[in-house]
PDB file of C-alpha atoms in Angstrom:
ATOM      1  CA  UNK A 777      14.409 -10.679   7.459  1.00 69.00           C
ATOM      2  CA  UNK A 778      12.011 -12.595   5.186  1.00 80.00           C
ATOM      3  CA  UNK A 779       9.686 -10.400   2.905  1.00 91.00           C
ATOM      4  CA  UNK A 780       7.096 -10.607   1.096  1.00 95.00           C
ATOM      5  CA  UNK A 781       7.887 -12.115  -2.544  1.00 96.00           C
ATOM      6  CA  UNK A 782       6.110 -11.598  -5.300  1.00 97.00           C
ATOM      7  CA  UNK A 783       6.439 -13.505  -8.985  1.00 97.00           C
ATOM      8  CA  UNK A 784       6.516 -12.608 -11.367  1.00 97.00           C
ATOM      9  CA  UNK A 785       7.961  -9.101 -11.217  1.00 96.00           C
ATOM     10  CA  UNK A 786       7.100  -8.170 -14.978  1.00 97.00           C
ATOM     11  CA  UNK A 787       4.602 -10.148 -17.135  1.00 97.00           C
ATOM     12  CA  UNK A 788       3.026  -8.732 -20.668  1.00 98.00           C
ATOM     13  CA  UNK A 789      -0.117 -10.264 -21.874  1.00 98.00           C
ATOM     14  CA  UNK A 790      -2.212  -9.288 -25.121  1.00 97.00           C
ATOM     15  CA  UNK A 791      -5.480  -8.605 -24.611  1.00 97.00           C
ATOM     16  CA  UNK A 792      -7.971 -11.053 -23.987  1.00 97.00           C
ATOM     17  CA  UNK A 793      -5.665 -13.146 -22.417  1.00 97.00           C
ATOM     18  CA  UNK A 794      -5.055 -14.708 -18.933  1.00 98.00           C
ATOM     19  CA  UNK A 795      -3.014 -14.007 -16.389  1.00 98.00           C
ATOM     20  CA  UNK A 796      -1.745 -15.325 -12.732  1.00 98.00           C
ATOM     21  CA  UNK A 797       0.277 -13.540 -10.091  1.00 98.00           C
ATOM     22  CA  UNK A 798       1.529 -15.141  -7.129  1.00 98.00           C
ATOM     23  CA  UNK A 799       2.091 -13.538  -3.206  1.00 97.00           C
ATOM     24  CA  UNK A 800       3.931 -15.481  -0.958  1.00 97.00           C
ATOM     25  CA  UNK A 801       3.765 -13.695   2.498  1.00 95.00           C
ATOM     26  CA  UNK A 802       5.949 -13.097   5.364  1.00 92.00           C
ATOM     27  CA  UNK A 803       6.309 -16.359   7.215  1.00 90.00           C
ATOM     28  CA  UNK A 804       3.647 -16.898   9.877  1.00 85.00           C
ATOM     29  CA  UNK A 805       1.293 -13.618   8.556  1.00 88.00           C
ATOM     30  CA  UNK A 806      -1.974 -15.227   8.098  1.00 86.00           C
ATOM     31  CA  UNK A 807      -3.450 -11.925   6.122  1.00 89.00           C
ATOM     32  CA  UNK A 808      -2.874 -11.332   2.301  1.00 93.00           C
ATOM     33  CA  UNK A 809      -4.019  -8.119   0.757  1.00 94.00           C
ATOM     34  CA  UNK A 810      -3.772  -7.513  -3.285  1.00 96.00           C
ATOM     35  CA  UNK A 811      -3.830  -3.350  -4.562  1.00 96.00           C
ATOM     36  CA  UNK A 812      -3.755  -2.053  -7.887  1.00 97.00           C
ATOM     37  CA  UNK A 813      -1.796   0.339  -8.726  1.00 96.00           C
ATOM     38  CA  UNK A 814      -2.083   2.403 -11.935  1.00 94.00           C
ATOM     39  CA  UNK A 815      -0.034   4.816 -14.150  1.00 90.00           C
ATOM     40  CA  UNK A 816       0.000   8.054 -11.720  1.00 88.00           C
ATOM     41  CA  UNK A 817      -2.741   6.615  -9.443  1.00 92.00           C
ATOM     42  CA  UNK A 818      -2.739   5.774  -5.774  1.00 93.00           C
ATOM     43  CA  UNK A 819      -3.201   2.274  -4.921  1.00 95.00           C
ATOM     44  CA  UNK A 820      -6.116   0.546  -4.412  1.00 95.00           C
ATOM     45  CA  UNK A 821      -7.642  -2.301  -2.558  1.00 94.00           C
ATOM     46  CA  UNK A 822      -8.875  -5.342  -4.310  1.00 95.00           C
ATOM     47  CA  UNK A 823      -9.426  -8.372  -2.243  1.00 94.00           C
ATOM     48  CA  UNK A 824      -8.082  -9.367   0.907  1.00 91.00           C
ATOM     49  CA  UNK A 825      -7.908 -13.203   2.843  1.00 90.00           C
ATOM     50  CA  UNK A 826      -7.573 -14.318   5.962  1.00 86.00           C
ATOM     51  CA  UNK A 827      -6.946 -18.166   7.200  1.00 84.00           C
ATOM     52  CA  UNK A 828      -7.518 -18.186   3.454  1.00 87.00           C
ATOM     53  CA  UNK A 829     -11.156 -16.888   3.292  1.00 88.00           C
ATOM     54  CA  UNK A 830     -12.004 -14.234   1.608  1.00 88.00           C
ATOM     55  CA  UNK A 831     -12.136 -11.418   4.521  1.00 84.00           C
ATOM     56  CA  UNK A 832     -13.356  -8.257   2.209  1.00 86.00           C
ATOM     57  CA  UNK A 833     -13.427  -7.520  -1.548  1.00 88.00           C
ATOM     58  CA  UNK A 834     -13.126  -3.617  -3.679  1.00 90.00           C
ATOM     59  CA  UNK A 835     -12.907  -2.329  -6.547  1.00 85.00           C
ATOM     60  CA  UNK A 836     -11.671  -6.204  -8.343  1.00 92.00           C
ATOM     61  CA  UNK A 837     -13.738  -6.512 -12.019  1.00 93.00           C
ATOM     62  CA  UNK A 838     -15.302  -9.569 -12.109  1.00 94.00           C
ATOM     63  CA  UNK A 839     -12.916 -11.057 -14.296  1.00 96.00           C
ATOM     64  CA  UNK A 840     -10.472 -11.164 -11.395  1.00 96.00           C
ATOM     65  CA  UNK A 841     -10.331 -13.851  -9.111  1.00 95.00           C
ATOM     66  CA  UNK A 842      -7.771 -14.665  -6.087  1.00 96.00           C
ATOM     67  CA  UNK A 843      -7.733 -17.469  -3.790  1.00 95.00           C
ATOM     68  CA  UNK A 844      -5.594 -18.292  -0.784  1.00 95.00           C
ATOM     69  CA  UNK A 845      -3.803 -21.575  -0.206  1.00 94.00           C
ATOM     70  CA  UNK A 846      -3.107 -23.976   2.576  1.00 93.00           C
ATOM     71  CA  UNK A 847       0.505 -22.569   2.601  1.00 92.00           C
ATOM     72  CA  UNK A 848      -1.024 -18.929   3.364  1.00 92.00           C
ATOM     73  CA  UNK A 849      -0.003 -18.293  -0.544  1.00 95.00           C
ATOM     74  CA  UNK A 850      -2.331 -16.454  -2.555  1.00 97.00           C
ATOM     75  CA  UNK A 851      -3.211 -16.281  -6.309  1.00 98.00           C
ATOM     76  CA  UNK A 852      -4.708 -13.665  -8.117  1.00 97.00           C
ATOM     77  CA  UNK A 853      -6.186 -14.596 -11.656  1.00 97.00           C
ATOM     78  CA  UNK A 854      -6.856 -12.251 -14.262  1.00 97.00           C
ATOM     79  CA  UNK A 855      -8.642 -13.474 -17.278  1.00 97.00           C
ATOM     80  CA  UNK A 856     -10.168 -11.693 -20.836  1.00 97.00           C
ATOM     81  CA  UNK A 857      -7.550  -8.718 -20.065  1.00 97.00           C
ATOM     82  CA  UNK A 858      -7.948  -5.403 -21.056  1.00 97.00           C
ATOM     83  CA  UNK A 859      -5.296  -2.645 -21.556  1.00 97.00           C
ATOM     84  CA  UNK A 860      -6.440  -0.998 -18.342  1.00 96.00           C
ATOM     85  CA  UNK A 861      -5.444  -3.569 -16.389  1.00 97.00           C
ATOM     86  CA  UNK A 862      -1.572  -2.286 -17.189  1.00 97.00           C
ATOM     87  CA  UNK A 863      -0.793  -1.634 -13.325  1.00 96.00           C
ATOM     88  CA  UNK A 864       1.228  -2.391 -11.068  1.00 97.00           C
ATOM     89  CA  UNK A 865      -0.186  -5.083  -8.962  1.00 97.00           C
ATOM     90  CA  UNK A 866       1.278  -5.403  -5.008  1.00 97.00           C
ATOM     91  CA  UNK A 867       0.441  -7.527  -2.474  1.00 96.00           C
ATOM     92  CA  UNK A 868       0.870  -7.472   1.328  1.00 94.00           C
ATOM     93  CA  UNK A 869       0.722  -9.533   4.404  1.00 92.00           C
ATOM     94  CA  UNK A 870       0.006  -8.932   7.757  1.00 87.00           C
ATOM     95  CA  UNK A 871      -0.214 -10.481  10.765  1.00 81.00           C
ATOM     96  CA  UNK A 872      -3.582 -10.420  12.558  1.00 67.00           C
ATOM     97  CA  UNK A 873      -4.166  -9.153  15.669  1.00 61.00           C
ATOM     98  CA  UNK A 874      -7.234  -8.795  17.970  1.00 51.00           C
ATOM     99  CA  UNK A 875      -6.788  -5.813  19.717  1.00 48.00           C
ATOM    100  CA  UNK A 876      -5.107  -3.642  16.515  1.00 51.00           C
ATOM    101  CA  UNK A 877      -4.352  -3.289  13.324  1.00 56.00           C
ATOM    102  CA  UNK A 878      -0.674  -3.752  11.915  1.00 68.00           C
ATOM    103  CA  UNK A 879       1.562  -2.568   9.576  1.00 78.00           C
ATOM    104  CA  UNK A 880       0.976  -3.939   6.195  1.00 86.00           C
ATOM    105  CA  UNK A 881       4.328  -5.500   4.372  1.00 89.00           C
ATOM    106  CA  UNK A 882       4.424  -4.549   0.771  1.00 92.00           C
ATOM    107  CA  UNK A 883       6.185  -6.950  -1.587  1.00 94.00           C
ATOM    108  CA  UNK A 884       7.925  -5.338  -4.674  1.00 93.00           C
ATOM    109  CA  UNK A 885       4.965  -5.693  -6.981  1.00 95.00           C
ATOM    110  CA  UNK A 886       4.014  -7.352 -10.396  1.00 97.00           C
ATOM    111  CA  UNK A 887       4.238  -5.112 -13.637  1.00 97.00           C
ATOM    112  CA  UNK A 888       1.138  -6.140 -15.566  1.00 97.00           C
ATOM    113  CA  UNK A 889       1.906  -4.618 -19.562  1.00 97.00           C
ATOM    114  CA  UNK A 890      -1.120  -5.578 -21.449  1.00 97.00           C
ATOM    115  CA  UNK A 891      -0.737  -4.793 -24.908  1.00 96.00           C
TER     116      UNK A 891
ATOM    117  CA  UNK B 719     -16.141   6.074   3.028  1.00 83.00           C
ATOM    118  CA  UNK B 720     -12.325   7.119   4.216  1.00 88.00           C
ATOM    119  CA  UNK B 721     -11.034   9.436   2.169  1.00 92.00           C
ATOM    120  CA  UNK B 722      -7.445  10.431   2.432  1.00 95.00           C
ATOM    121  CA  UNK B 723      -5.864  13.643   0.905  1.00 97.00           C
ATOM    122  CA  UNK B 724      -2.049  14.969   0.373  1.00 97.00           C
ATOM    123  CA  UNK B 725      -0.909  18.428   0.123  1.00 94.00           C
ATOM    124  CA  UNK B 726       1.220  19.824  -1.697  1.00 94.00           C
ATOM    125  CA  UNK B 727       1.313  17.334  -4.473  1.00 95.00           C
ATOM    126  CA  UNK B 728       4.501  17.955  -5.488  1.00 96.00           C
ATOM    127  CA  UNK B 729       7.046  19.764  -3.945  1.00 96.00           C
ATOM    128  CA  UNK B 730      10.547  20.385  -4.953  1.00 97.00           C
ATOM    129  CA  UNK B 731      13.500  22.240  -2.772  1.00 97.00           C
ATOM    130  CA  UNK B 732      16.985  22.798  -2.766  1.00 97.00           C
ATOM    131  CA  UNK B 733      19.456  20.428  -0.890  1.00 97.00           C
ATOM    132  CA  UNK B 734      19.643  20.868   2.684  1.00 97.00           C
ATOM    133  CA  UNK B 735      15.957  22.261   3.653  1.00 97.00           C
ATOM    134  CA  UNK B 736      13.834  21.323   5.973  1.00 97.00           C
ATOM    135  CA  UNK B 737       9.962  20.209   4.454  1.00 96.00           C
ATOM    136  CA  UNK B 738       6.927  19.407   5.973  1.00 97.00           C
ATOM    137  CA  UNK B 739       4.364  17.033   4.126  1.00 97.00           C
ATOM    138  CA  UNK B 740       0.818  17.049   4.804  1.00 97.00           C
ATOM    139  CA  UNK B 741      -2.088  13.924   4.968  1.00 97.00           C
ATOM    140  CA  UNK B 742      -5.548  14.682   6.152  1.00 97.00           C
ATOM    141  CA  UNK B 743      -8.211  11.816   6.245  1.00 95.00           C
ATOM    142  CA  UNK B 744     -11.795  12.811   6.683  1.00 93.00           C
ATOM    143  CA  UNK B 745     -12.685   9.674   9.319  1.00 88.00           C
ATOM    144  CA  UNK B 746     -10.808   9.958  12.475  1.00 86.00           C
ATOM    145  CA  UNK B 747     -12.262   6.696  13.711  1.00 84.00           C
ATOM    146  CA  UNK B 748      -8.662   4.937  12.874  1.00 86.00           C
ATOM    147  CA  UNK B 749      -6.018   2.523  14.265  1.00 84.00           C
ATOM    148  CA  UNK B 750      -3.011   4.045  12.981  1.00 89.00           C
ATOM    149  CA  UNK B 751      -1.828   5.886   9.665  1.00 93.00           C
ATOM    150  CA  UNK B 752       1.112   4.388   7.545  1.00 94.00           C
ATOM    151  CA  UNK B 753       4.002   6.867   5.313  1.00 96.00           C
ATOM    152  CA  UNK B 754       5.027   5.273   2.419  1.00 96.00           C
ATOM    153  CA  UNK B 755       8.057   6.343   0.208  1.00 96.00           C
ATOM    154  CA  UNK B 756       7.512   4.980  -3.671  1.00 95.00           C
ATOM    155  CA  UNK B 757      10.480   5.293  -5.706  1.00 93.00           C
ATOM    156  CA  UNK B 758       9.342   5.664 -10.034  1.00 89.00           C
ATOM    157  CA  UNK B 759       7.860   2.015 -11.011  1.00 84.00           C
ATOM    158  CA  UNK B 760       9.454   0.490  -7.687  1.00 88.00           C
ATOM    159  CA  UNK B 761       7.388  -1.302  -4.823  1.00 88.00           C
ATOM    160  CA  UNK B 762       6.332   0.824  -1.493  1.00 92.00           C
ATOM    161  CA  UNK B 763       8.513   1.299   1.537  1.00 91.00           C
ATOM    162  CA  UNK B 764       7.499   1.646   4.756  1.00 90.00           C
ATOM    163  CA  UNK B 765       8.915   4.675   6.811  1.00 94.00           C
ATOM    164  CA  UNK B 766       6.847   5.335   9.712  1.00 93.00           C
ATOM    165  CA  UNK B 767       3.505   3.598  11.550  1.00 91.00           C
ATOM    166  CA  UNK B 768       1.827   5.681  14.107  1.00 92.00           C
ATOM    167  CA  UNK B 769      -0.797   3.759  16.269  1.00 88.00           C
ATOM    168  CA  UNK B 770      -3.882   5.964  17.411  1.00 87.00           C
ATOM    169  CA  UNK B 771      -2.428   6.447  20.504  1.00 88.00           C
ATOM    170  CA  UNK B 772       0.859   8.173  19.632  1.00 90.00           C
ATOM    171  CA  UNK B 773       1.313  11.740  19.106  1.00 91.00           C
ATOM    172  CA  UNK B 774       4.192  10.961  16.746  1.00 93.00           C
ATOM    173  CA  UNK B 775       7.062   8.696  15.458  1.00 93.00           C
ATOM    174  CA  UNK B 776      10.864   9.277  14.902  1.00 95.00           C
ATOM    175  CA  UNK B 777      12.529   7.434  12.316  1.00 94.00           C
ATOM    176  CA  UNK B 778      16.243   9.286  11.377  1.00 96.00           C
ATOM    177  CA  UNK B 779      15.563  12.511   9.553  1.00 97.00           C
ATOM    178  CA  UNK B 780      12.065  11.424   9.426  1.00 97.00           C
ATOM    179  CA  UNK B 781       9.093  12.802  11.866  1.00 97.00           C
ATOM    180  CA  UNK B 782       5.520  11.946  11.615  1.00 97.00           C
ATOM    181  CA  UNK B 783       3.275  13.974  13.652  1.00 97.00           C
ATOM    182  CA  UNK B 784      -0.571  12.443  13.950  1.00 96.00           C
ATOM    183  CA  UNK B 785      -3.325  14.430  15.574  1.00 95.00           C
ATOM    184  CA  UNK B 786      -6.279  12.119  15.125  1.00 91.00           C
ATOM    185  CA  UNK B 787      -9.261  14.555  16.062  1.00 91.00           C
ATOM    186  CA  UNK B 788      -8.212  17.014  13.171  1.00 94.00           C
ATOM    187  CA  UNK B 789      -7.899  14.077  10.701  1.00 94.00           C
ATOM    188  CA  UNK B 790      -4.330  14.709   9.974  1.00 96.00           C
ATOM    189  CA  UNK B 791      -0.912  13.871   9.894  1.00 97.00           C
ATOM    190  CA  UNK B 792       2.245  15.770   8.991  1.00 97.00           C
ATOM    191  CA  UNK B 793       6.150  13.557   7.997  1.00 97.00           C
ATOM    192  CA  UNK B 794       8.770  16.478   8.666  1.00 97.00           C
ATOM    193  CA  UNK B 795      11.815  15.754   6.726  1.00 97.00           C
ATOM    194  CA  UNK B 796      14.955  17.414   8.052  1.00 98.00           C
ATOM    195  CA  UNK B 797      18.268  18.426   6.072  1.00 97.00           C
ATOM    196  CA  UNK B 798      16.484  17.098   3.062  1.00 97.00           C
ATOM    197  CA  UNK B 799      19.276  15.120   0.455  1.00 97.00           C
ATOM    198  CA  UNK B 800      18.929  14.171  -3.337  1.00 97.00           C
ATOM    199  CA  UNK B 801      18.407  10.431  -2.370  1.00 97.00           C
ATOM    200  CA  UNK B 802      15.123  11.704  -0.858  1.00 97.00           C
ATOM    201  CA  UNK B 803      13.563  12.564  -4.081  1.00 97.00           C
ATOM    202  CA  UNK B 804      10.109  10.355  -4.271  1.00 97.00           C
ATOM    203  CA  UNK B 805       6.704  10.335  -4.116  1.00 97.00           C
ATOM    204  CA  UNK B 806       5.379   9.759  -0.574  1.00 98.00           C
ATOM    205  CA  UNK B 807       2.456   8.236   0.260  1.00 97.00           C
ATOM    206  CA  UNK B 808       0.181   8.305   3.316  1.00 97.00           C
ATOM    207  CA  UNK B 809      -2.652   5.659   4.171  1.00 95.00           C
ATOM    208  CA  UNK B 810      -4.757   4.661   6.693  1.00 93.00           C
ATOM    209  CA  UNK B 811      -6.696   1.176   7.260  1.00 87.00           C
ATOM    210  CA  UNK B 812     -10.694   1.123   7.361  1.00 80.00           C
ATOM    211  CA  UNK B 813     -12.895  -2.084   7.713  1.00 72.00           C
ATOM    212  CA  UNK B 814     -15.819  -2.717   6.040  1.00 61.00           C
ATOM    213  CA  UNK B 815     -17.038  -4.828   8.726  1.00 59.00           C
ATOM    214  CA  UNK B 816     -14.806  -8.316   8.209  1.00 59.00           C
ATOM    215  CA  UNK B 817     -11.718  -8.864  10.566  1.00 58.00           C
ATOM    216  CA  UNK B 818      -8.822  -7.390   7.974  1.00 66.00           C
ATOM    217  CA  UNK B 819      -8.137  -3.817   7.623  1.00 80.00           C
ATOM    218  CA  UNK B 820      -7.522  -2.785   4.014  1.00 87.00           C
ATOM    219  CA  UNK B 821      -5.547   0.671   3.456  1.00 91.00           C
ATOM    220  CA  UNK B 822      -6.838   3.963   1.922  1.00 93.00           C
ATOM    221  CA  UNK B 823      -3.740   5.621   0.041  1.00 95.00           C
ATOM    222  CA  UNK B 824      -3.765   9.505  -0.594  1.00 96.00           C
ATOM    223  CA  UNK B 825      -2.704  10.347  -4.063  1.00 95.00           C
ATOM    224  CA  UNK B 826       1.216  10.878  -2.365  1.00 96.00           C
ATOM    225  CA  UNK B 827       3.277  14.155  -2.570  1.00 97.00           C
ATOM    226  CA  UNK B 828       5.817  14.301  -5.110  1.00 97.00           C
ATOM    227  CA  UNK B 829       9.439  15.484  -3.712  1.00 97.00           C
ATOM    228  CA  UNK B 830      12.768  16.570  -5.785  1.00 97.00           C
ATOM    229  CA  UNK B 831      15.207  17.405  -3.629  1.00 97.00           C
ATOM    230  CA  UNK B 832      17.607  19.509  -6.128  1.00 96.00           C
ATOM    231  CA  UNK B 833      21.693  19.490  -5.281  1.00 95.00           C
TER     232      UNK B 833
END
């Protein structure tokens, strides 16, 4: 079965510089959620979409930004980086339903090393 | 604000035992709760999804119990192998009033399982 993919799985950036991940979701799940994940820490919620608007938005700094495309893809841009953003970055789809919530499908993650 | 806790937070046993993890969440308003197995620096797993309605879910060796009015959840792992050894992670989805449910992790329960 299709998952969720994820690119690319390790990227290292110096500070103050840019980065992009990508989330492609299951076929036909209509939801993308992004969580951060760092060293020893629990992940948390950034920013979620649906029918690519933005559906609800946590803990992201500023200089994140994530959009989601026609294709249900989403984006998540990372600019003037700091070495706290070192994390492991995962995204998830789901699809939506009206009378529940579903299981969220984790992809394998993005290893952000900022150095 | 949905807070989820894990206890023990690590755990180690010898090959062959029986364990019992614990998850409590402090709002019981929720639509299911979600175990998670994370292997060092790898992506999430899915194991088990209870909906709200279930008592509790089957899954191999795996067990999770959920009894929603006590805010809390229990994944019983039987005949416990090496191959187990990993933190695991429980979470359940709140909404902050849009139509996507994002997940509150606990902090996860390290296991060793020792031959």
């Amino acid at each position: 079965a299709a998952g969720v993919i994820q690119s690319p799985r390790h990227l290292i950036k110096e500070k103050r510089e840019t980065a992009t991940l990508k989330c492609y979701p299951i076929p036909r799940h209509d939801t993308v959620y992004w969580y951060q994940q760092g060293p020893g820490q629990d992940p948390q919620f950034l920013i979620s979409f649906y029918e690519k608007m933005q559906s609800d938005k946590g803990s992201i700094p500023d200089r994140f930004s994530a959009q989601q495309f026609s294709d249900y893809h989403s984006e998540l841009n990372m600019s003037s980086l700091e070495l706290g953003d070192s994390a492991l970055y995962f995204c998830a789809s789901s699809p939506l339903r009206e009378d529940s919530t579903d299981t969220q499908y984790f992809g394998p993650g993005t290893r952000l090393t900022v150095l | 604000k949905q807070e989820v806790t894990q206890i023990p937070a690590a755990l180690s046993v010898p090959e062959g035992e029986n364990l019992v993890l614990n998850c409590s969440f402090t709002d019981s308003a929720i639509y299911n709760l979600q175990w998670f197995r994370q292997d060092p620096g790898k992506g999430l797993t899915s194991l088990l999804l209870i909906q709200s309605s279930q008592r509790e879910q089957t899954s191999g060796r795996l067990n999770a119990s959920l009894d929603k009015s006590s805010g809390r959840s229990t994944l019983y792992i039987a005949a416990s192998q090496p191959g187990d050894s990993a933190t695991y992670l429980c979470a359940v989805p709140s909404n902050s009033g849009g139509s996507n449910y994002k997940l509150t992790f606990g902090k996860g329960t390290l296991l060793t399982v020792n031959p």
